[in-house]
Short mmCIF file of C-alpha atoms in Angstrom, two decimals:
data_model
loop_
_atom_site.label_atom_id
_atom_site.label_comp_id
_atom_site.label_asym_id
_atom_site.label_seq_id
_atom_site.Cartn_x
_atom_site.Cartn_y
_atom_site.Cartn_z
CA UNK A 1 158.07 45.77 215.30
CA UNK A 2 154.47 44.78 215.99
CA UNK A 3 153.42 44.49 219.62
CA UNK A 4 150.51 43.14 221.60
CA UNK A 5 149.37 44.18 225.06
CA UNK A 6 149.96 41.69 227.90
CA UNK A 7 148.82 42.24 231.46
CA UNK A 8 150.05 41.13 234.89
CA UNK A 9 149.39 42.27 238.46
CA UNK A 10 151.46 45.41 237.90
CA UNK A 11 149.65 46.56 234.79
CA UNK A 12 150.07 46.29 231.04
CA UNK A 13 153.23 45.64 229.01
CA UNK A 14 154.05 45.72 225.30
CA UNK A 15 155.28 42.30 224.11
CA UNK A 16 156.56 41.54 220.58
CA UNK A 17 153.69 39.99 218.67
CA UNK A 18 155.74 37.04 217.42
CA UNK A 19 156.85 35.98 220.92
CA UNK A 20 154.98 33.59 223.18
CA UNK A 21 156.15 35.03 226.47
CA UNK A 22 154.02 37.33 228.59
CA UNK A 23 154.23 40.41 230.76
CA UNK A 24 156.51 39.09 233.50
CA UNK A 25 159.04 37.80 231.00
CA UNK A 26 158.99 41.12 229.16
CA UNK A 27 159.58 43.05 232.38
CA UNK A 28 162.57 40.89 233.20
CA UNK A 29 163.90 41.18 229.65
CA UNK A 30 163.78 44.98 229.91
CA UNK A 31 165.00 45.29 233.50
CA UNK A 32 168.02 42.94 233.41
CA UNK A 33 170.13 43.95 230.43
CA UNK A 34 173.23 42.53 232.06
CA UNK A 35 175.92 40.61 230.20
CA UNK A 36 175.37 38.22 227.34
CA UNK A 37 174.77 35.06 229.38
CA UNK A 38 171.29 33.60 228.88
CA UNK A 39 169.53 31.01 230.99
CA UNK A 40 171.03 27.67 229.84
CA UNK A 41 168.97 25.56 227.46
CA UNK A 42 169.36 22.62 229.85
CA UNK A 43 167.45 24.58 232.51
CA UNK A 44 164.62 25.42 230.11
CA UNK A 45 164.36 21.77 229.10
CA UNK A 46 164.39 20.71 232.75
CA UNK A 47 161.59 23.19 233.42
CA UNK A 48 159.58 21.59 230.62
CA UNK A 49 160.04 18.22 232.31
CA UNK A 50 158.95 19.73 235.64
CA UNK A 51 155.85 21.36 234.15
CA UNK A 52 154.82 18.21 232.30
CA UNK A 53 155.32 16.04 235.37
CA UNK A 54 153.46 18.54 237.55
CA UNK A 55 150.54 18.64 235.13
CA UNK A 56 150.36 14.85 235.04
CA UNK A 57 150.54 14.63 238.84
CA UNK A 58 147.94 17.34 239.35
CA UNK A 59 145.61 15.62 236.88
CA UNK A 60 145.90 12.27 238.63
CA UNK A 61 145.39 13.92 242.02
CA UNK A 62 142.24 15.70 240.83
CA UNK A 63 143.80 19.15 241.04
CA UNK A 64 143.71 19.81 237.29
CA UNK A 65 141.30 18.70 234.59
CA UNK A 66 142.55 16.27 231.94
CA UNK A 67 142.14 18.69 229.02
CA UNK A 68 144.38 21.32 230.58
CA UNK A 69 146.86 18.71 231.77
CA UNK A 70 147.16 17.27 228.27
CA UNK A 71 147.54 20.74 226.76
CA UNK A 72 150.38 21.60 229.14
CA UNK A 73 152.09 18.29 228.37
CA UNK A 74 151.78 18.87 224.63
CA UNK A 75 153.52 22.25 224.82
CA UNK A 76 156.22 20.84 227.10
CA UNK A 77 156.96 18.26 224.41
CA UNK A 78 157.34 21.08 221.89
CA UNK A 79 159.84 22.80 224.20
CA UNK A 80 161.79 19.57 224.62
CA UNK A 81 161.89 19.04 220.85
CA UNK A 82 163.40 22.51 220.36
CA UNK A 83 160.42 23.96 218.50
CA UNK A 84 160.09 26.90 220.88
CA UNK A 85 163.76 27.74 221.45
CA UNK A 86 163.36 31.39 220.47
CA UNK A 87 160.99 32.18 223.31
CA UNK A 88 163.31 32.00 226.33
CA UNK A 89 165.38 35.21 226.22
CA UNK A 90 166.14 35.93 229.85
CA UNK A 91 169.51 36.77 231.33
CA UNK A 92 171.22 34.62 233.93
CA UNK A 93 171.65 37.82 235.93
CA UNK A 94 168.08 38.14 237.20
CA UNK A 95 166.34 37.43 240.48
CA UNK A 96 168.31 34.91 242.51
CA UNK A 97 165.38 32.54 242.85
CA UNK A 98 164.98 32.27 239.08
CA UNK A 99 161.35 33.38 239.41
CA UNK A 100 161.36 35.16 236.07
CA UNK A 101 162.59 32.11 234.20
CA UNK A 102 159.95 30.00 235.89
CA UNK A 103 157.34 32.53 234.76
CA UNK A 104 158.89 32.68 231.30
CA UNK A 105 158.22 28.96 230.93
CA UNK A 106 154.75 29.28 232.48
CA UNK A 107 153.81 32.10 230.09
CA UNK A 108 155.13 30.35 226.99
CA UNK A 109 153.27 27.16 227.87
CA UNK A 110 150.10 29.09 228.63
CA UNK A 111 150.14 31.21 225.45
CA UNK A 112 151.15 28.35 223.19
CA UNK A 113 148.57 26.06 224.78
CA UNK A 114 145.84 28.65 224.27
CA UNK A 115 146.87 29.05 220.64
CA UNK A 116 146.58 25.28 220.16
CA UNK A 117 143.21 25.19 221.92
CA UNK A 118 141.91 28.23 220.06
CA UNK A 119 140.69 29.73 223.32
CA UNK A 120 142.04 30.81 226.71
CA UNK A 121 142.21 27.50 228.54
CA UNK A 122 145.49 28.01 230.42
CA UNK A 123 146.59 30.63 232.93
CA UNK A 124 150.36 30.75 233.64
CA UNK A 125 149.91 30.80 237.42
CA UNK A 126 146.61 29.07 238.06
CA UNK A 127 147.20 26.09 235.79
CA UNK A 128 150.78 25.77 234.53
CA UNK A 129 152.25 26.72 237.92
CA UNK A 130 149.62 24.84 239.93
CA UNK A 131 150.93 23.33 243.21
CA UNK A 132 154.25 25.01 242.53
CA UNK A 133 156.39 28.01 243.40
CA UNK A 134 159.49 29.30 241.67
CA UNK A 135 161.17 28.50 244.98
CA UNK A 136 160.70 24.76 244.47
CA UNK A 137 160.57 24.52 240.66
CA UNK A 138 163.93 26.20 240.01
CA UNK A 139 165.95 24.00 242.40
CA UNK A 140 164.10 21.00 240.96
CA UNK A 141 164.97 22.02 237.40
CA UNK A 142 168.52 22.72 238.55
CA UNK A 143 168.92 19.19 239.93
CA UNK A 144 167.34 17.59 236.88
CA UNK A 145 169.59 19.53 234.51
CA UNK A 146 172.66 18.74 236.60
CA UNK A 147 171.98 15.00 236.78
CA UNK A 148 171.09 14.66 233.11
CA UNK A 149 174.08 16.68 231.91
CA UNK A 150 176.49 14.65 234.03
CA UNK A 151 174.95 11.31 233.05
CA UNK A 152 174.31 11.93 229.37
CA UNK A 153 177.21 14.17 228.38
CA UNK A 154 180.05 14.16 230.91
CA UNK A 155 180.17 10.47 231.84
CA UNK A 156 180.39 9.14 228.25
CA UNK A 157 183.25 11.54 227.45
CA UNK A 158 185.01 10.62 230.68
CA UNK A 159 184.61 6.91 230.04
CA UNK A 160 185.92 7.16 226.48
CA UNK A 161 189.09 9.04 227.45
CA UNK A 162 189.66 6.70 230.41
CA UNK A 163 189.48 3.68 228.14
CA UNK A 164 191.91 5.26 225.68
CA UNK A 165 194.46 5.64 228.44
CA UNK A 166 193.94 2.08 229.65
CA UNK A 167 194.47 0.82 226.11
CA UNK A 168 197.66 2.86 225.74
CA UNK A 169 198.81 1.55 229.10
CA UNK A 170 198.48 -2.02 227.83
CA UNK A 171 200.09 -1.19 224.49
CA UNK A 172 203.17 0.26 226.16
CA UNK A 173 203.38 -2.06 229.15
CA UNK A 174 206.89 -3.30 228.26
CA UNK A 175 208.59 -0.02 227.33
CA UNK A 176 210.96 0.87 230.16
CA UNK A 177 211.76 4.57 230.51
CA UNK A 178 213.15 6.95 233.04
CA UNK A 179 210.77 8.18 235.70
CA UNK A 180 210.75 11.81 236.81
CA UNK A 181 210.00 13.44 240.15
CA UNK A 182 210.40 17.16 240.93
CA UNK A 183 211.07 17.56 237.17
CA UNK A 184 214.31 15.64 237.80
CA UNK A 185 215.38 12.17 236.68
CA UNK A 186 214.14 9.34 238.89
CA UNK A 187 214.16 5.55 238.85
CA UNK A 188 212.76 3.62 235.86
CA UNK A 189 209.11 3.08 235.14
CA UNK A 190 207.33 1.62 232.14
CA UNK A 191 205.45 3.92 229.82
CA UNK A 192 202.44 1.71 230.46
CA UNK A 193 202.72 2.28 234.21
CA UNK A 194 202.98 6.03 233.68
CA UNK A 195 199.89 6.16 231.47
CA UNK A 196 197.98 3.83 233.80
CA UNK A 197 197.95 6.64 236.37
CA UNK A 198 196.07 8.82 233.89
CA UNK A 199 193.40 6.18 233.38
CA UNK A 200 193.09 5.61 237.11
CA UNK A 201 192.63 9.32 237.80
CA UNK A 202 189.65 9.40 235.48
CA UNK A 203 188.29 6.16 236.90
CA UNK A 204 188.39 7.58 240.44
CA UNK A 205 186.52 10.72 239.34
CA UNK A 206 183.98 8.58 237.51
CA UNK A 207 183.30 6.51 240.62
CA UNK A 208 183.06 9.62 242.80
CA UNK A 209 180.48 11.14 240.47
CA UNK A 210 178.39 7.97 240.47
CA UNK A 211 178.47 7.75 244.27
CA UNK A 212 177.65 11.36 245.01
CA UNK A 213 175.20 12.12 242.22
CA UNK A 214 172.55 10.57 244.47
CA UNK A 215 172.32 13.83 246.44
CA UNK A 216 171.08 15.65 243.35
CA UNK A 217 168.35 13.08 242.73
CA UNK A 218 166.36 14.56 245.63
CA UNK A 219 163.84 17.12 244.31
CA UNK A 220 162.39 20.16 246.04
CA UNK A 221 159.13 20.06 244.09
CA UNK A 222 156.20 19.92 246.51
CA UNK A 223 157.76 22.35 248.98
CA UNK A 224 156.20 25.38 247.24
CA UNK A 225 157.17 28.76 248.74
CA UNK A 226 159.05 27.94 251.95
CA UNK A 227 159.05 24.14 252.19
CA UNK A 228 155.66 23.65 253.87
CA UNK A 229 153.88 22.56 250.69
CA UNK A 230 151.24 25.28 250.92
CA UNK A 231 148.63 25.05 248.09
CA UNK A 232 149.91 21.65 246.94
CA UNK A 233 148.32 18.22 247.38
CA UNK A 234 150.12 16.22 250.11
CA UNK A 235 151.09 13.57 247.54
CA UNK A 236 152.12 16.04 244.84
CA UNK A 237 155.88 15.95 245.56
CA UNK A 238 156.15 12.18 245.54
CA UNK A 239 153.93 11.72 242.50
CA UNK A 240 155.74 14.44 240.56
CA UNK A 241 159.11 12.86 241.31
CA UNK A 242 157.78 9.54 239.98
CA UNK A 243 156.64 11.27 236.79
CA UNK A 244 160.01 13.02 236.40
CA UNK A 245 161.79 9.70 236.78
CA UNK A 246 159.59 8.18 234.09
CA UNK A 247 160.10 11.14 231.74
CA UNK A 248 163.89 11.23 232.12
CA UNK A 249 164.67 7.53 232.43
CA UNK A 250 166.88 8.10 235.44
CA UNK A 251 166.24 7.95 239.18
CA UNK A 252 164.71 10.88 241.05
CA UNK A 253 162.86 11.10 244.35
CA UNK A 254 161.05 13.72 246.37
CA UNK A 255 163.33 15.32 248.96
CA UNK A 256 162.44 14.08 252.46
CA UNK A 257 163.09 17.54 253.92
CA UNK A 258 161.80 20.31 251.67
CA UNK A 259 163.16 23.05 253.93
CA UNK A 260 166.65 21.78 253.20
CA UNK A 261 165.81 21.26 249.53
CA UNK A 262 164.81 24.91 249.07
CA UNK A 263 167.50 26.61 251.11
CA UNK A 264 170.64 24.49 250.66
CA UNK A 265 172.63 23.81 247.51
CA UNK A 266 175.22 21.59 249.19
CA UNK A 267 174.69 18.81 246.64
CA UNK A 268 175.73 21.17 243.85
CA UNK A 269 178.88 22.12 245.74
CA UNK A 270 179.74 18.46 246.30
CA UNK A 271 179.35 17.43 242.67
CA UNK A 272 181.09 20.53 241.34
CA UNK A 273 183.91 19.76 243.76
CA UNK A 274 184.32 16.46 241.92
CA UNK A 275 184.28 18.37 238.62
CA UNK A 276 187.10 20.50 240.05
CA UNK A 277 188.99 17.34 241.02
CA UNK A 278 188.49 16.04 237.48
CA UNK A 279 189.78 19.35 236.12
CA UNK A 280 192.84 19.07 238.36
CA UNK A 281 193.55 15.56 237.07
CA UNK A 282 193.02 16.58 233.45
CA UNK A 283 195.34 19.54 233.90
CA UNK A 284 198.05 17.21 235.23
CA UNK A 285 197.50 14.76 232.36
CA UNK A 286 197.59 17.46 229.69
CA UNK A 287 200.77 18.91 231.19
CA UNK A 288 202.40 15.47 231.25
CA UNK A 289 201.49 14.95 227.61
CA UNK A 290 202.89 18.27 226.45
CA UNK A 291 206.06 17.89 228.53
CA UNK A 292 206.70 14.35 227.30
CA UNK A 293 206.03 15.36 223.69
CA UNK A 294 208.06 18.58 223.91
CA UNK A 295 210.66 19.15 221.24
CA UNK A 296 210.75 17.72 218.68
CA UNK A 297 214.56 17.90 219.03
CA UNK A 298 215.28 20.09 222.03
CA UNK A 299 212.71 18.84 224.53
CA UNK A 300 211.97 15.54 226.25
CA UNK A 301 210.46 14.10 223.08
CA UNK A 302 209.56 10.67 224.44
CA UNK A 303 206.05 10.82 222.99
CA UNK A 304 204.71 11.97 219.67
CA UNK A 305 201.22 13.44 219.39
CA UNK A 306 199.10 14.14 216.30
CA UNK A 307 199.98 17.20 214.27
CA UNK A 308 196.63 18.93 213.73
CA UNK A 309 197.43 22.42 212.46
CA UNK A 310 200.36 24.81 211.92
CA UNK A 311 201.56 26.22 215.20
CA UNK A 312 203.13 29.50 214.28
CA UNK A 313 202.46 32.46 212.01
CA UNK A 314 206.21 33.14 211.73
CA UNK A 315 208.07 29.85 212.35
CA UNK A 316 207.57 27.49 209.40
CA UNK A 317 206.93 23.85 210.24
CA UNK A 318 206.25 24.46 213.94
CA UNK A 319 203.51 22.32 215.49
CA UNK A 320 202.16 22.93 218.98
CA UNK A 321 200.29 20.79 221.57
CA UNK A 322 197.09 22.71 220.95
CA UNK A 323 194.67 20.11 222.31
CA UNK A 324 196.57 20.04 225.60
CA UNK A 325 196.45 23.83 225.76
CA UNK A 326 192.71 23.94 225.10
CA UNK A 327 192.09 21.31 227.76
CA UNK A 328 194.17 23.15 230.36
CA UNK A 329 192.29 26.40 229.71
CA UNK A 330 189.01 24.57 230.25
CA UNK A 331 190.37 23.19 233.51
CA UNK A 332 191.26 26.69 234.67
CA UNK A 333 187.74 27.89 233.87
CA UNK A 334 186.18 25.00 235.81
CA UNK A 335 188.36 25.79 238.82
CA UNK A 336 187.17 29.38 238.66
CA UNK A 337 183.57 28.24 238.35
CA UNK A 338 184.01 26.21 241.51
CA UNK A 339 184.67 29.38 243.48
CA UNK A 340 181.46 30.92 242.14
CA UNK A 341 179.49 27.75 242.92
CA UNK A 342 180.81 27.66 246.48
CA UNK A 343 179.99 31.32 247.11
CA UNK A 344 176.59 30.98 245.45
CA UNK A 345 175.65 27.96 247.53
CA UNK A 346 176.55 29.81 250.74
CA UNK A 347 173.80 32.36 250.09
CA UNK A 348 170.91 30.36 251.51
CA UNK A 349 169.23 33.07 253.52
CA UNK A 350 166.53 31.59 255.75
CA UNK A 351 164.18 29.49 253.56
CA UNK A 352 165.70 30.07 250.11
CA UNK A 353 168.98 30.16 248.23
CA UNK A 354 169.00 33.25 246.02
CA UNK A 355 171.97 32.57 243.76
CA UNK A 356 170.44 29.73 241.78
CA UNK A 357 170.80 31.14 238.23
CA UNK A 358 174.51 31.65 238.95
CA UNK A 359 174.78 28.07 240.19
CA UNK A 360 172.96 26.77 237.12
CA UNK A 361 175.10 28.69 234.66
CA UNK A 362 178.47 27.83 236.19
CA UNK A 363 177.69 24.19 236.91
CA UNK A 364 176.37 23.50 233.43
CA UNK A 365 179.20 25.42 231.79
CA UNK A 366 181.69 23.26 233.70
CA UNK A 367 179.98 20.04 232.63
CA UNK A 368 179.72 21.10 228.99
CA UNK A 369 183.29 22.39 228.80
CA UNK A 370 184.77 19.30 230.43
CA UNK A 371 182.76 16.93 228.27
CA UNK A 372 183.58 18.76 225.03
CA UNK A 373 187.24 19.17 225.95
CA UNK A 374 187.67 15.51 226.86
CA UNK A 375 186.00 14.47 223.60
CA UNK A 376 188.26 16.79 221.62
CA UNK A 377 191.42 15.79 223.49
CA UNK A 378 190.64 12.11 223.06
CA UNK A 379 189.76 12.36 219.37
CA UNK A 380 192.50 14.78 218.31
CA UNK A 381 195.34 13.85 220.65
CA UNK A 382 195.10 10.91 223.06
CA UNK A 383 194.19 8.21 220.55
CA UNK A 384 197.20 9.23 218.47
CA UNK A 385 199.82 9.21 221.24
CA UNK A 386 202.83 7.12 220.23
CA UNK A 387 206.06 6.28 221.99
CA UNK A 388 209.40 7.39 220.53
CA UNK A 389 211.38 4.35 221.58
CA UNK A 390 214.80 5.57 220.47
CA UNK A 391 214.49 8.72 222.60
CA UNK A 392 213.13 6.76 225.55
CA UNK A 393 216.05 4.31 225.33
CA UNK A 394 218.63 7.08 225.07
CA UNK A 395 217.22 8.97 228.07
CA UNK A 396 217.06 5.81 230.15
CA UNK A 397 220.67 4.93 229.44
CA UNK A 398 221.81 8.41 230.45
CA UNK A 399 219.84 8.48 233.70
CA UNK A 400 222.04 8.67 236.78
CA UNK A 401 219.17 7.49 238.97
CA UNK A 402 219.77 3.91 237.81
CA UNK A 403 222.33 4.07 240.61
CA UNK A 404 219.44 3.43 243.03
CA UNK A 405 219.70 -0.26 242.14
CA UNK A 406 223.11 -0.30 243.83
CA UNK A 407 221.73 0.63 247.27
CA UNK A 408 221.27 -3.01 248.40
CA UNK A 409 224.84 -3.85 247.30
CA UNK A 410 227.06 -0.92 248.31
CA UNK A 411 224.74 1.23 250.43
CA UNK A 412 223.14 4.63 249.93
CA UNK A 413 226.20 6.79 250.65
CA UNK A 414 228.58 4.96 248.30
CA UNK A 415 225.87 4.87 245.63
CA UNK A 416 225.50 8.65 245.98
CA UNK A 417 229.26 9.02 245.62
CA UNK A 418 229.12 6.97 242.40
CA UNK A 419 226.34 9.16 240.97
CA UNK A 420 228.10 12.40 241.82
CA UNK A 421 231.40 11.21 240.36
CA UNK A 422 229.67 10.09 237.16
CA UNK A 423 227.90 13.44 236.81
CA UNK A 424 230.93 15.55 237.69
CA UNK A 425 233.37 13.70 235.43
CA UNK A 426 230.90 12.83 232.65
CA UNK A 427 231.33 9.09 233.21
CA UNK A 428 228.88 6.25 233.00
CA UNK A 429 227.70 4.80 236.30
CA UNK A 430 229.56 1.62 235.48
CA UNK A 431 232.82 3.50 234.87
CA UNK A 432 232.41 5.46 238.10
CA UNK A 433 231.67 2.47 240.34
CA UNK A 434 234.62 0.50 238.89
CA UNK A 435 237.01 3.46 239.30
CA UNK A 436 235.94 3.83 242.92
CA UNK A 437 236.56 0.14 243.46
CA UNK A 438 233.13 -0.59 244.87
CA UNK A 439 232.08 -3.18 242.27
CA UNK A 440 233.38 -5.00 239.26
CA UNK A 441 231.92 -4.29 235.86
CA UNK A 442 230.36 -7.73 235.80
CA UNK A 443 228.71 -7.22 239.20
CA UNK A 444 227.37 -3.84 238.05
CA UNK A 445 225.80 -5.35 234.94
CA UNK A 446 224.01 -7.93 237.05
CA UNK A 447 222.78 -5.36 239.58
CA UNK A 448 221.65 -2.60 237.22
CA UNK A 449 218.99 -4.00 234.91
CA UNK A 450 216.37 -1.32 234.21
CA UNK A 451 213.74 -3.95 233.35
CA UNK A 452 214.13 -5.32 236.89
CA UNK A 453 213.67 -1.90 238.47
CA UNK A 454 210.04 -1.35 237.51
CA UNK A 455 208.67 -3.67 240.19
CA UNK A 456 209.51 -4.43 243.87
CA UNK A 457 212.99 -5.50 244.96
CA UNK A 458 214.57 -8.16 242.76
CA UNK A 459 218.13 -8.67 244.05
CA UNK A 460 220.51 -10.82 242.08
CA UNK A 461 223.60 -11.56 244.12
#
């Protein structure tokens, strides 16, 4: 491999000739050969937005000449278009401030900009990193990446699956079935009512994300090393935030307290907590779907789901609820990520949190996994859910908990006696209540109407 010599404050380093990074990136690449996890692409793209906005702000504030500002912006656009994807090799497991990834971006922009200019116009620190520190650029990039990934990827997937459930709820609004609590038979419910809970779960998570995403719109940029704004123009933070908002098309603002913005990651914990809540809801939904579709002959079997692939290497004709299983595994991963995010956010020692690459990796993995899994579950399972009316009807007719409708007529204790007698002697509820002499068959038929049991009290005496 051909190398070139790059230099930093510690001396010279050999860098592959075909790579745009510099000495500090190379040192990190050699010193942190840990795992296979690389800095997420979303963070690199967010850094490009930060560097472009910073260059524009510095130019307008007279801190950077227009030629250099335009050159930086041009390279940032190349990063955002994916042209330079092969030049960001660093591990997640690096310095906790993300300094080396900040310098990786600075060096790539500087070297690429100089190649475009045909001369050394840009220095990674003096120009690309002007008015900045890794300590304020990484948390800024982190917030930008988090907001954009939630808005552009997670929310559309969430909305689509939510609407599928609401449509199914309307489609099956009149199908009365047995309810279940504690995995035991309970009073009737409509299939539409049951599925409406799934849609509402997702709606609640959607609203919580929209409400609380505001905390991540506050940006640390302008705080520089410790929050004081040393070496930055007093208006740099506010102007940069305005530029970032214009570049992304979504709201951002400069953080009113930069000391908090550098040292605390509480906003990340809050939003990831909502992601965990979403994972909990999705896990419940997926479990409901696979329970209700279990069988096809020896399970509950009240729903049918799409058959996507063979389910067994030994049992011919077997089909499994694979989309539900994939979704539940994603949910487990997100719940695990939440622990890492919580621990990482607690490590704000004095003026800086030093677990930011960990936070970035886990947060973005959770968003991407949830979005992809919801898309897959919706496309390959949810839209194809169908009711098996004959099974639903049979289960409803066998349910002993229809006896609950007798409470207003014969009281709880006599109704319990009817249910126990029916179960013990394998009788219908009607046969049991008549044998006990508590009601006539005609009175029973008027009292026990499953369709009347799916809404508040409707006594017919």
